[in-house]
Amino acid sequence: MSSKEADRISAAQQTLDTLYEISQLLNTQLDKETLATCVGMIESGVNPEALAAVIQELRREAAAVQNAHSDVR
Amino acid sequence: MSTAVLNTVGPSSLSRVASTSIFQLIPAPTIQRVIRKTSFKRVLATPITRFSTKQSTRLAPLCQKLITQVTGLTLENDEEDFRIALDFVSRNLEHATATKGGPSSDMATMDRRFHGFLEKSRIQSNDTLAEALEISYRKVKDSAKKLTNIDGDIKLAHLPDHLQLLALLSAAPAESTLKHADAYIEAIRNPPEPPPSLTWKDILAEEPFEGQHWEGVYDLPSGSTVEGWENTSDGSTPSLSPWDDDSDDLDDNDSLPCTEDAPSSPSPVERVSSYGQPNLSLSYQHRRVVEELQARQYWREEWRTDADLSRPFNLGDASTLGPSLSRALGERTTLLIDGPEREKYINEHDAVREVLMCLQGRKNLMITSNPRFPSLMRPSPSAPRLAHLTLASQTSILSSFAQLASTVSHIRKFTSTVFSNVFSTSDPPLSSMHLLSHNTRSQTIEAFADAVDSQLQKFDRWCADKEERICCAHAGLGNRLVVSLLGLEKDVRDAFSVTFDLLLAILRELMGYVMQSDNTSDEEVWLLASLSSRVPPAAVTAHLLDTCLRSVEEQSSLGNNIAAEALIEVFVRSAQPVWAMVGRWVGDGMPVRDTWEASDNQTLDEEFFIEDHELPLMDPDFWADGYVLRTWSDFEAPTGDMKALSVPVFLERIADRILETGKAVGLLRVLGIPLLDGADSDVHWPSLATLIGQHKRDASDPEGLAHLIFDKIAPYYTSSGSQLTQVLTEDCDLSRHIAAIEGLYLMTRGDIIGHFADVLFAKASVLSIPMNSQQHWQDFHFLNSAFRDVVDANNATKYIETSLVRLSYRGSKATVIAQTVKALDGLLVEYAVPFLLAYIFTPRVFSIYGSIFAFLLQIRRAKNVLERILVRGEIRSGRHMKHELKVFYAMRGKLSWFINTLLNFLTTHVLYSQLAIFHENFKRAESLDEMIKIHNDHLDTIQRGCLLHPETSALHRAVLSALDMCLHFSNIFVSFSGDNTHDISQLSIVMKRHRSRRQRRIRRDVIGFSTPEIISDDESDDDDNHDETVGNAPEPSFSLAASVTSYEGDLPDHLDKLSSELDDVVRFVRRGSEAWAGSMSRAAPAFGALAFALEDWDS
């Protein structure tokens, strides 16, 4: 791996790490992998607002399913 | 239909407003319902059609991943719901992506938004959170600046979007959030030291983010990539944004304090993971290290040896001895000995370390100071025990160390006291008790303290080195060591022998000397530095150096080379101040003071063994007494040691030479004569250590040292001596003055003095008749003019400068020259010598010369008187006189014989022979002092030969009485025969004289009136009982007055008596001279000649 490549990757990694710190401080409840996914999506051109809405909707759905499952039991 | 509803939302509205509007249309329960109602197949088919575009294809895996991560749904566990969710996500996102051409959030917006977060946190009193957020926000901006590569995984342009996502997802801070913030700030403030080996290379090697493919990272399914994502974003947003400016704005506008820089740790992720909870394994390791260290701290109370103390005594196991014995003793309660259970045992190598500490003067477990005598050390009562030693043996071993430690501590105290005295600027107050007391602060004592201190340092170094080796060996480094107390004791002995005991003994002895008491064994030697004593500093210095040197001699004679070497080192350093003084003295010469300005003259150090008597240079005694070797003054001298010199022994033999050299150099300097010629002028005076170092072999013993120093002084001595001698002989015309002095005082120029004597005696005879007297013979002007006339008449002015000679009479005018020769004692002859010669011809020397001169003149006077008596047949024609005349003739013959024998003896055997020897010796003299010595010896010999020495005073008096007999005889003859004398002086100088019966009568009357009473016969009888020891001989009884008044009637009897008395005198002189001939004095041969000559008296 060339040193330039390494720098690039390290810079990306560093930024990702710091973003994760911010996400924790903002209590976004994103784990590191999810954040990485999100970052990847935004980098792919996804609108952050839409993504945020989707994530929150998915969370709500997941919570509802969880509740439904517990109700069934 | 939810899908339909979603699709009805126009793209324009999506792009314009926040996506919340979308979800307002699709509430969660609705979706739930939708998901439930939608058939599996349909839902499955639909997304596939939807994801037909390229972008959708790329987003699909990410969406699937997101769903799994957020909801936990996977294709495997709930395919239907997963697909519904996927469809929902894909469609919403695809739509949003497709329409993403509108205004995206920029950095300025995000700055404001985060600023809002910060303010909000602070309002909620979550300062730490605010701070953490601020730091991390700045950090992400900083790190994003590095994202310059437009092909990078994360692009700078997308940072606001990322941040916006986080902002949108943010929730109110929970407790865990605050904790996290605390931990984060803590980690920033106290960044853990990164392991040195950890580099980015290592991290990347562990987590290979190869290329743009984050393959296998963050749980991406194996083989899945984010391939081509950078292409997707190309052109979607401008690659350059006003990022930098905005960030600066934020910083500028931001009034919030920023105290901490972002941590620059290369691996923030790891740190974040580690600061949360304490690393148990690490702290355990630390604890273990502490435990291990504590296990080695034998000085701790709870430390226990690993030896089993409860074992019974076993002959094969030494470590059972101590505990067993103390157990056995402990059973007897009266002994108050604790059993081994309550005693503390340590290992021997630890004990050795403790002892080494003790020897270096530090606090330790084993040996403490005696509470009553803090300077005395003793084994500590609470010292830990050694398992293989009994209490008594341990105490015994420790006692020997304690003794050494006491010795060393005494010496340490002494050196430190001396040093602190040196540094304290104030002089110690003078003792008011006696002004004669001296302060013992001296350079030599300071130098001694310094030398002793260097020995102590050597000892400390040795101990420290020993300790270091023990520690190293304990840690497994270096050689294996066997360490034991006894071994240490032997090592100390081998390395230092009894050096410190001897040093302390020297100090004690010096202390005793200074205090002038013998009982100083318990004295505190460190007080020495500040004592006041009656002993002068020079004596203290000399004593210290002598004691040192004596110790060196003793030790080297005992074969104890170690101690001898150490002591000679101490000695050499201690002697350096005195040596330097000698160097200054020899090099610069004596300090010469002007007579009138005595105040600012430099004086010699009180420590120096040469004393300055502060005489002016012009004083004739200056040379002899101006500078002398220092002695104790009378009231300082201890009884029985009167006038002890304060010269150190090693300089004793050459102290005189040093003294002479310094004086000669000083004198030459005063005379303005450079001491040494060019080659020697830059001779450097080396330190004693250098000198000895250069001649190590020669200086090994005190004898050699003395020789070495002698050789060092020699060039100064010879050079200064020869120069001064040259000055004396060439510039001061020494030989001419000596010849003149000898000619004058010793009458070697017989003619001049002979004529002068004739004139003088003629005058004296004439002046017996007062009426004719114009001038008395004692008259100053007569004496000098007569002398000048005689010298001029004989053309002897080149031999004797009359201007330098002055005659005067200091005797009593009452003594009459006609009656006794003692009248001539008062005649004083002075001779003026030039400045430098005055050091040789001092007033004392001239007084001796004067006494010799007077004595010779007295003999000449007697001879003169006798020669004037002419006993001739035709003088008195009367027959009756013939018999008397025969008697007179015989008597005159006797007297003449004696006088002539005496004069012959003095001139030939005493003066002439001694002068020959003197001139021979004087030529060889190499220095002024040698000249003075030779001359003084010469004069002393002459003085003895002329019977003028106090020891020969009895003989002298006897001779004088014989001389007086001559005068008396002359008077008798004159009164008997009238004026019938023959004045021999008429042969040389014509002087008118008148002799008549009247005159004769008058003269006789004068004699008669002034004659003292007759001395009794008892005394005369004693003459026969003269003791053989001349010194005790009573004065011969003959006196001129013995029978003067009574000779008129019975002349023959009188002459008989005179004859017998002369006989006694001659025999006495003969016996005396015989006795002296057998003595060891230099005049003995001359006395032998006299005795031999006088033997003829009886034959």
CSV table of N, CA and C in Angstrom, one decimal, chain A residues 1 4-62 64-65 68-69, chain B residues 18-19 23 28 31-32 55 58-59 62-63 65-66 69-71 88-89 93 96-97 100 114 129 132-133 136 139-140 143 146-147 149 151-155 158 161-166 168-172 174 177 180-181 184 209 211 218-219 229 232-233 269 272:
chain,number,residue,atom,x,y,z
A,1,MET,N,0.9,-1.2,0.0
A,1,MET,CA,0.0,0.0,0.0
A,1,MET,C,0.9,1.2,0.0
A,4,LYS,N,0.5,7.3,0.3
A,4,LYS,CA,-0.6,8.3,0.0
A,4,LYS,C,-1.9,7.6,0.2
A,5,GLU,N,-2.0,6.4,-0.2
A,5,GLU,CA,-3.2,5.6,0.0
A,5,GLU,C,-3.5,5.5,1.5
A,6,ALA,N,-2.4,5.2,2.2
A,6,ALA,CA,-2.6,5.0,3.7
A,6,ALA,C,-3.1,6.3,4.3
A,7,ASP,N,-2.5,7.4,3.9
A,7,ASP,CA,-3.0,8.7,4.4
A,7,ASP,C,-4.4,8.9,4.2
A,8,ARG,N,-4.8,8.6,3.0
A,8,ARG,CA,-6.2,8.8,2.6
A,8,ARG,C,-7.1,8.0,3.5
A,9,ILE,N,-6.8,6.7,3.6
A,9,ILE,CA,-7.6,5.8,4.4
A,9,ILE,C,-7.6,6.3,5.9
A,10,SER,N,-6.4,6.7,6.4
A,10,SER,CA,-6.3,7.1,7.8
A,10,SER,C,-7.2,8.3,8.0
A,11,ALA,N,-7.1,9.2,7.1
A,11,ALA,CA,-7.9,10.4,7.2
A,11,ALA,C,-9.4,10.1,7.3
A,12,ALA,N,-9.8,9.2,6.4
A,12,ALA,CA,-11.2,8.8,6.4
A,12,ALA,C,-11.6,8.1,7.7
A,13,GLN,N,-10.7,7.2,8.1
A,13,GLN,CA,-11.0,6.5,9.4
A,13,GLN,C,-11.1,7.5,10.5
A,14,GLN,N,-10.2,8.5,10.5
A,14,GLN,CA,-10.2,9.4,11.6
A,14,GLN,C,-11.5,10.2,11.6
A,15,THR,N,-11.9,10.6,10.4
A,15,THR,CA,-13.1,11.4,10.4
A,15,THR,C,-14.3,10.5,10.8
A,16,LEU,N,-14.3,9.3,10.4
A,16,LEU,CA,-15.3,8.4,10.8
A,16,LEU,C,-15.4,8.2,12.3
A,17,ASP,N,-14.2,8.1,12.9
A,17,ASP,CA,-14.1,8.0,14.4
A,17,ASP,C,-14.6,9.2,15.1
A,18,THR,N,-14.3,10.3,14.6
A,18,THR,CA,-14.7,11.5,15.2
A,18,THR,C,-16.2,11.7,15.0
A,19,LEU,N,-16.7,11.3,13.9
A,19,LEU,CA,-18.2,11.4,13.7
A,19,LEU,C,-18.9,10.5,14.7
A,20,TYR,N,-18.3,9.4,14.9
A,20,TYR,CA,-18.9,8.4,15.8
A,20,TYR,C,-18.9,9.0,17.2
A,21,GLU,N,-17.8,9.7,17.6
A,21,GLU,CA,-17.8,10.4,18.9
A,21,GLU,C,-18.9,11.4,19.0
A,22,ILE,N,-19.1,12.2,17.9
A,22,ILE,CA,-20.2,13.2,17.9
A,22,ILE,C,-21.5,12.5,18.0
A,23,SER,N,-21.6,11.4,17.3
A,23,SER,CA,-22.9,10.7,17.3
A,23,SER,C,-23.2,10.2,18.7
A,24,GLN,N,-22.2,9.8,19.4
A,24,GLN,CA,-22.4,9.4,20.8
A,24,GLN,C,-22.8,10.5,21.7
A,25,LEU,N,-22.1,11.6,21.5
A,25,LEU,CA,-22.4,12.8,22.3
A,25,LEU,C,-23.8,13.4,22.1
A,26,LEU,N,-24.2,13.2,20.8
A,26,LEU,CA,-25.6,13.7,20.5
A,26,LEU,C,-26.6,12.7,20.8
A,27,ASN,N,-26.2,11.5,21.3
A,27,ASN,CA,-27.1,10.5,21.7
A,27,ASN,C,-28.0,10.0,20.5
A,28,THR,N,-27.3,9.8,19.4
A,28,THR,CA,-28.1,9.4,18.2
A,28,THR,C,-28.4,7.9,18.2
A,29,GLN,N,-27.8,7.2,19.1
A,29,GLN,CA,-28.0,5.7,19.3
A,29,GLN,C,-27.7,4.9,18.1
A,30,LEU,N,-26.7,5.5,17.3
A,30,LEU,CA,-26.2,4.7,16.2
A,30,LEU,C,-24.9,4.0,16.7
A,31,ASP,N,-24.8,2.7,16.3
A,31,ASP,CA,-23.5,2.1,16.6
A,31,ASP,C,-22.6,2.4,15.5
A,32,LYS,N,-21.4,1.9,15.7
A,32,LYS,CA,-20.3,2.3,14.7
A,32,LYS,C,-20.6,1.8,13.3
A,33,GLU,N,-21.0,0.6,13.3
A,33,GLU,CA,-21.3,0.0,12.0
A,33,GLU,C,-22.4,0.7,11.2
A,34,THR,N,-23.5,0.9,12.0
A,34,THR,CA,-24.6,1.7,11.4
A,34,THR,C,-24.2,3.0,10.9
A,35,LEU,N,-23.3,3.7,11.7
A,35,LEU,CA,-22.9,5.0,11.3
A,35,LEU,C,-22.1,4.8,10.0
A,36,ALA,N,-21.2,3.8,9.9
A,36,ALA,CA,-20.4,3.6,8.7
A,36,ALA,C,-21.4,3.4,7.5
A,37,THR,N,-22.4,2.6,7.7
A,37,THR,CA,-23.4,2.4,6.7
A,37,THR,C,-24.0,3.7,6.2
A,38,CYS,N,-24.4,4.5,7.2
A,38,CYS,CA,-25.0,5.8,6.9
A,38,CYS,C,-24.1,6.7,6.2
A,39,VAL,N,-22.8,6.7,6.7
A,39,VAL,CA,-21.9,7.5,6.0
A,39,VAL,C,-21.7,7.1,4.5
A,40,GLY,N,-21.6,5.8,4.4
A,40,GLY,CA,-21.5,5.3,3.0
A,40,GLY,C,-22.7,5.7,2.2
A,41,MET,N,-23.9,5.6,2.7
A,41,MET,CA,-25.1,6.0,2.0
A,41,MET,C,-25.1,7.5,1.6
A,42,ILE,N,-24.7,8.3,2.6
A,42,ILE,CA,-24.7,9.7,2.3
A,42,ILE,C,-23.6,10.0,1.2
A,43,GLU,N,-22.5,9.3,1.4
A,43,GLU,CA,-21.5,9.5,0.3
A,43,GLU,C,-22.0,9.1,-1.0
A,44,SER,N,-23.0,8.1,-1.0
A,44,SER,CA,-23.5,7.7,-2.3
A,44,SER,C,-24.6,8.6,-2.8
A,45,GLY,N,-24.8,9.7,-2.1
A,45,GLY,CA,-25.7,10.7,-2.6
A,45,GLY,C,-27.1,10.7,-1.9
A,46,VAL,N,-27.3,9.9,-0.9
A,46,VAL,CA,-28.6,9.9,-0.2
A,46,VAL,C,-28.8,11.2,0.6
A,47,ASN,N,-29.9,11.7,0.6
A,47,ASN,CA,-30.3,12.9,1.3
A,47,ASN,C,-30.2,12.6,2.8
A,48,PRO,N,-29.5,13.3,3.6
A,48,PRO,CA,-29.4,13.0,5.0
A,48,PRO,C,-30.7,13.1,5.7
A,49,GLU,N,-31.5,14.1,5.3
A,49,GLU,CA,-32.8,14.2,5.9
A,49,GLU,C,-33.7,13.0,5.7
A,50,ALA,N,-33.7,12.5,4.5
A,50,ALA,CA,-34.5,11.3,4.1
A,50,ALA,C,-34.0,10.1,4.9
A,51,LEU,N,-32.7,10.0,4.9
A,51,LEU,CA,-32.1,8.9,5.6
A,51,LEU,C,-32.4,8.9,7.1
A,52,ALA,N,-32.4,10.1,7.7
A,52,ALA,CA,-32.7,10.2,9.1
A,52,ALA,C,-34.2,9.8,9.3
A,53,ALA,N,-35.0,10.2,8.4
A,53,ALA,CA,-36.4,9.9,8.6
A,53,ALA,C,-36.6,8.4,8.4
A,54,VAL,N,-35.9,7.8,7.5
A,54,VAL,CA,-36.0,6.4,7.3
A,54,VAL,C,-35.6,5.6,8.5
A,55,ILE,N,-34.4,6.1,9.0
A,55,ILE,CA,-33.9,5.4,10.2
A,55,ILE,C,-34.9,5.5,11.4
A,56,GLN,N,-35.4,6.7,11.5
A,56,GLN,CA,-36.3,6.8,12.7
A,56,GLN,C,-37.6,6.0,12.5
A,57,GLU,N,-38.0,5.9,11.2
A,57,GLU,CA,-39.2,5.1,10.9
A,57,GLU,C,-38.9,3.6,11.2
A,58,LEU,N,-37.7,3.2,10.7
A,58,LEU,CA,-37.4,1.8,10.9
A,58,LEU,C,-37.3,1.5,12.4
A,59,ARG,N,-36.8,2.4,13.1
A,59,ARG,CA,-36.7,2.2,14.6
A,59,ARG,C,-38.1,2.0,15.2
A,60,ARG,N,-38.9,3.0,14.8
A,60,ARG,CA,-40.3,2.9,15.3
A,60,ARG,C,-40.9,1.6,14.9
A,61,GLU,N,-40.7,1.1,13.6
A,61,GLU,CA,-41.3,-0.1,13.2
A,61,GLU,C,-40.7,-1.3,14.0
A,62,ALA,N,-39.4,-1.2,14.2
A,62,ALA,CA,-38.8,-2.3,14.9
A,62,ALA,C,-39.3,-2.4,16.4
A,64,ALA,N,-42.2,-1.3,17.3
A,64,ALA,CA,-43.6,-1.8,17.2
A,64,ALA,C,-43.7,-3.3,17.1
A,65,VAL,N,-42.8,-3.8,16.2
A,65,VAL,CA,-42.8,-5.3,16.0
A,65,VAL,C,-42.4,-5.9,17.3
A,68,ALA,N,-45.3,-5.9,19.5
A,68,ALA,CA,-46.3,-6.9,19.0
A,68,ALA,C,-45.9,-8.3,19.4
A,69,HIS,N,-44.6,-8.5,19.2
A,69,HIS,CA,-44.1,-9.9,19.6
A,69,HIS,C,-44.3,-10.1,21.1
B,18,ALA,N,-38.3,19.3,4.4
B,18,ALA,CA,-37.7,18.2,5.2
B,18,ALA,C,-38.6,16.9,5.0
B,19,SER,N,-37.9,15.8,5.1
B,19,SER,CA,-38.5,14.5,4.8
B,19,SER,C,-39.6,14.2,5.8
B,23,PHE,N,-43.0,11.3,6.0
B,23,PHE,CA,-43.5,10.3,7.0
B,23,PHE,C,-44.7,10.8,7.8
B,28,ALA,N,-46.4,5.3,11.4
B,28,ALA,CA,-45.8,4.0,11.6
B,28,ALA,C,-46.8,2.9,11.6
B,31,ILE,N,-47.6,1.9,8.1
B,31,ILE,CA,-46.6,1.1,7.5
B,31,ILE,C,-46.7,-0.3,8.0
B,32,GLN,N,-46.9,-0.4,9.3
B,32,GLN,CA,-47.0,-1.7,9.9
B,32,GLN,C,-48.1,-2.5,9.1
B,55,GLN,N,-28.1,3.7,-9.7
B,55,GLN,CA,-27.9,4.1,-8.3
B,55,GLN,C,-28.5,3.2,-7.3
B,58,ARG,N,-26.6,0.3,-6.5
B,58,ARG,CA,-25.4,0.5,-5.6
B,58,ARG,C,-25.9,0.7,-4.2
B,59,LEU,N,-27.1,1.3,-4.1
B,59,LEU,CA,-27.6,1.6,-2.7
B,59,LEU,C,-28.1,0.3,-2.0
B,62,LEU,N,-26.4,-1.4,0.8
B,62,LEU,CA,-26.3,-0.5,1.9
B,62,LEU,C,-27.6,-0.5,2.7
B,63,CYS,N,-28.7,-0.4,1.9
B,63,CYS,CA,-30.0,-0.4,2.5
B,63,CYS,C,-30.3,-1.6,3.3
B,65,LYS,N,-28.2,-3.6,4.6
B,65,LYS,CA,-27.3,-3.5,5.7
B,65,LYS,C,-27.9,-2.6,6.8
B,66,LEU,N,-28.4,-1.5,6.4
B,66,LEU,CA,-29.0,-0.5,7.3
B,66,LEU,C,-30.2,-1.2,8.0
B,69,GLN,N,-29.1,-3.6,10.5
B,69,GLN,CA,-28.4,-3.0,11.7
B,69,GLN,C,-29.4,-2.2,12.6
B,70,VAL,N,-30.5,-1.6,11.9
B,70,VAL,CA,-31.4,-0.9,12.7
B,70,VAL,C,-32.5,-1.7,13.3
B,71,THR,N,-33.0,-2.6,12.5
B,71,THR,CA,-34.2,-3.4,12.9
B,71,THR,C,-33.8,-4.8,13.3
B,88,PHE,N,-39.4,-0.1,1.3
B,88,PHE,CA,-39.7,1.2,1.9
B,88,PHE,C,-38.5,2.1,1.9
B,89,VAL,N,-37.5,1.5,2.4
B,89,VAL,CA,-36.2,2.3,2.5
B,89,VAL,C,-35.8,2.7,1.1
B,93,LEU,N,-35.4,6.5,-0.2
B,93,LEU,CA,-34.1,7.0,-0.4
B,93,LEU,C,-33.8,7.3,-1.8
B,96,ALA,N,-35.3,10.4,-2.7
B,96,ALA,CA,-34.6,11.5,-2.2
B,96,ALA,C,-33.3,11.7,-2.9
B,97,THR,N,-32.7,10.6,-3.2
B,97,THR,CA,-31.4,10.7,-3.9
B,97,THR,C,-31.6,11.2,-5.3
B,100,LYS,N,-32.0,14.8,-5.4
B,100,LYS,CA,-31.0,15.6,-4.7
B,100,LYS,C,-30.2,16.5,-5.7
B,114,PHE,N,-24.6,23.3,15.5
B,114,PHE,CA,-23.9,22.8,16.6
B,114,PHE,C,-23.7,23.8,17.7
B,129,LEU,N,-20.4,18.0,28.6
B,129,LEU,CA,-21.0,17.5,27.3
B,129,LEU,C,-20.7,18.5,26.2
B,132,ALA,N,-17.1,18.5,25.4
B,132,ALA,CA,-16.8,17.4,24.6
B,132,ALA,C,-17.3,17.5,23.1
B,133,LEU,N,-18.4,18.0,23.0
B,133,LEU,CA,-19.0,18.2,21.7
B,133,LEU,C,-18.2,19.2,20.9
B,136,SER,N,-15.0,17.6,19.9
B,136,SER,CA,-15.1,16.6,18.8
B,136,SER,C,-15.5,17.3,17.5
B,139,LYS,N,-12.6,18.8,16.0
B,139,LYS,CA,-11.7,17.7,15.6
B,139,LYS,C,-12.2,17.1,14.3
B,140,VAL,N,-13.5,17.0,14.1
B,140,VAL,CA,-13.9,16.4,12.9
B,140,VAL,C,-13.7,17.3,11.7
B,143,SER,N,-10.0,17.0,11.0
B,143,SER,CA,-9.7,15.7,10.3
B,143,SER,C,-10.2,15.7,8.9
B,146,LYS,N,-8.2,17.1,6.0
B,146,LYS,CA,-7.2,16.2,5.4
B,146,LYS,C,-7.9,15.4,4.2
B,147,LEU,N,-9.2,15.5,4.2
B,147,LEU,CA,-9.9,14.7,3.1
B,147,LEU,C,-9.8,15.4,1.8
B,149,ASN,N,-8.5,14.3,-0.9
B,149,ASN,CA,-8.6,13.4,-2.1
B,149,ASN,C,-10.1,13.3,-2.5
B,151,ASP,N,-11.2,11.3,-4.4
B,151,ASP,CA,-11.6,9.9,-4.6
B,151,ASP,C,-11.7,9.2,-3.2
B,152,GLY,N,-11.6,9.9,-2.1
B,152,GLY,CA,-11.6,9.3,-0.8
B,152,GLY,C,-12.9,8.7,-0.4
B,153,ASP,N,-12.8,7.9,0.6
B,153,ASP,CA,-14.0,7.2,1.1
B,153,ASP,C,-15.0,8.2,1.7
B,154,ILE,N,-14.5,9.2,2.3
B,154,ILE,CA,-15.4,10.3,2.8
B,154,ILE,C,-14.9,11.6,2.2
B,155,LYS,N,-15.8,12.3,1.7
B,155,LYS,CA,-15.4,13.5,1.0
B,155,LYS,C,-15.7,14.7,1.8
B,158,HIS,N,-19.1,16.2,1.7
B,158,HIS,CA,-20.3,15.5,2.3
B,158,HIS,C,-20.3,15.7,3.8
B,161,ASP,N,-23.4,17.0,5.4
B,161,ASP,CA,-24.5,16.0,5.3
B,161,ASP,C,-24.4,15.0,6.4
B,162,HIS,N,-23.2,14.5,6.7
B,162,HIS,CA,-23.0,13.6,7.8
B,162,HIS,C,-23.4,14.2,9.1
B,163,LEU,N,-23.0,15.4,9.3
B,163,LEU,CA,-23.3,16.1,10.5
B,163,LEU,C,-24.8,16.4,10.6
B,164,GLN,N,-25.3,16.7,9.5
B,164,GLN,CA,-26.8,16.9,9.6
B,164,GLN,C,-27.5,15.7,10.0
B,165,LEU,N,-27.1,14.5,9.4
B,165,LEU,CA,-27.7,13.3,9.8
B,165,LEU,C,-27.7,13.1,11.3
B,166,LEU,N,-26.5,13.3,11.8
B,166,LEU,CA,-26.3,13.1,13.3
B,166,LEU,C,-27.2,14.1,14.0
B,168,LEU,N,-29.9,15.4,13.0
B,168,LEU,CA,-31.3,15.0,12.9
B,168,LEU,C,-31.7,13.9,13.9
B,169,LEU,N,-30.7,13.0,14.0
B,169,LEU,CA,-30.9,11.8,14.8
B,169,LEU,C,-30.7,12.1,16.3
B,170,SER,N,-30.2,13.3,16.6
B,170,SER,CA,-29.8,13.5,18.0
B,170,SER,C,-31.0,13.4,18.9
B,171,ALA,N,-30.8,13.0,20.1
B,171,ALA,CA,-31.9,12.9,21.1
B,171,ALA,C,-31.4,13.7,22.4
B,172,ALA,N,-32.3,13.9,23.3
B,172,ALA,CA,-31.8,14.5,24.5
B,172,ALA,C,-30.8,13.7,25.2
B,174,ALA,N,-28.8,11.4,27.4
B,174,ALA,CA,-29.2,10.5,28.5
B,174,ALA,C,-28.0,10.4,29.5
B,177,THR,N,-24.9,9.3,28.0
B,177,THR,CA,-24.3,10.3,27.2
B,177,THR,C,-23.3,11.2,28.0
B,180,HIS,N,-20.3,9.4,29.1
B,180,HIS,CA,-19.4,9.2,27.9
B,180,HIS,C,-18.7,10.5,27.7
B,181,ALA,N,-19.4,11.7,27.9
B,181,ALA,CA,-18.7,13.0,27.7
B,181,ALA,C,-17.6,13.1,28.7
B,184,TYR,N,-14.8,11.1,27.9
B,184,TYR,CA,-14.1,11.6,26.7
B,184,TYR,C,-13.1,12.8,27.1
B,209,PHE,N,-7.8,-1.6,5.4
B,209,PHE,CA,-8.8,-0.9,4.6
B,209,PHE,C,-8.2,-0.7,3.2
B,211,GLY,N,-7.4,-0.1,-0.4
B,211,GLY,CA,-8.0,0.7,-1.5
B,211,GLY,C,-9.3,1.4,-1.1
B,218,TYR,N,-16.4,-3.3,9.2
B,218,TYR,CA,-17.7,-2.9,9.8
B,218,TYR,C,-18.7,-3.9,9.4
B,219,ASP,N,-18.4,-5.1,9.4
B,219,ASP,CA,-19.3,-6.2,9.2
B,219,ASP,C,-20.0,-6.2,7.9
B,229,TRP,N,-18.5,4.3,-5.2
B,229,TRP,CA,-19.4,5.3,-4.6
B,229,TRP,C,-18.9,6.7,-4.8
B,232,THR,N,-20.4,8.1,-7.9
B,232,THR,CA,-21.8,8.5,-7.7
B,232,THR,C,-21.9,9.9,-7.2
B,233,SER,N,-21.0,10.2,-6.3
B,233,SER,CA,-21.1,11.5,-5.7
B,233,SER,C,-20.5,12.6,-6.6
B,269,VAL,N,-9.9,5.5,18.5
B,269,VAL,CA,-10.9,4.5,18.6
B,269,VAL,C,-10.6,3.6,19.8
B,272,VAL,N,-11.0,5.4,23.1
B,272,VAL,CA,-12.4,5.5,23.5
B,272,VAL,C,-12.9,4.2,24.1
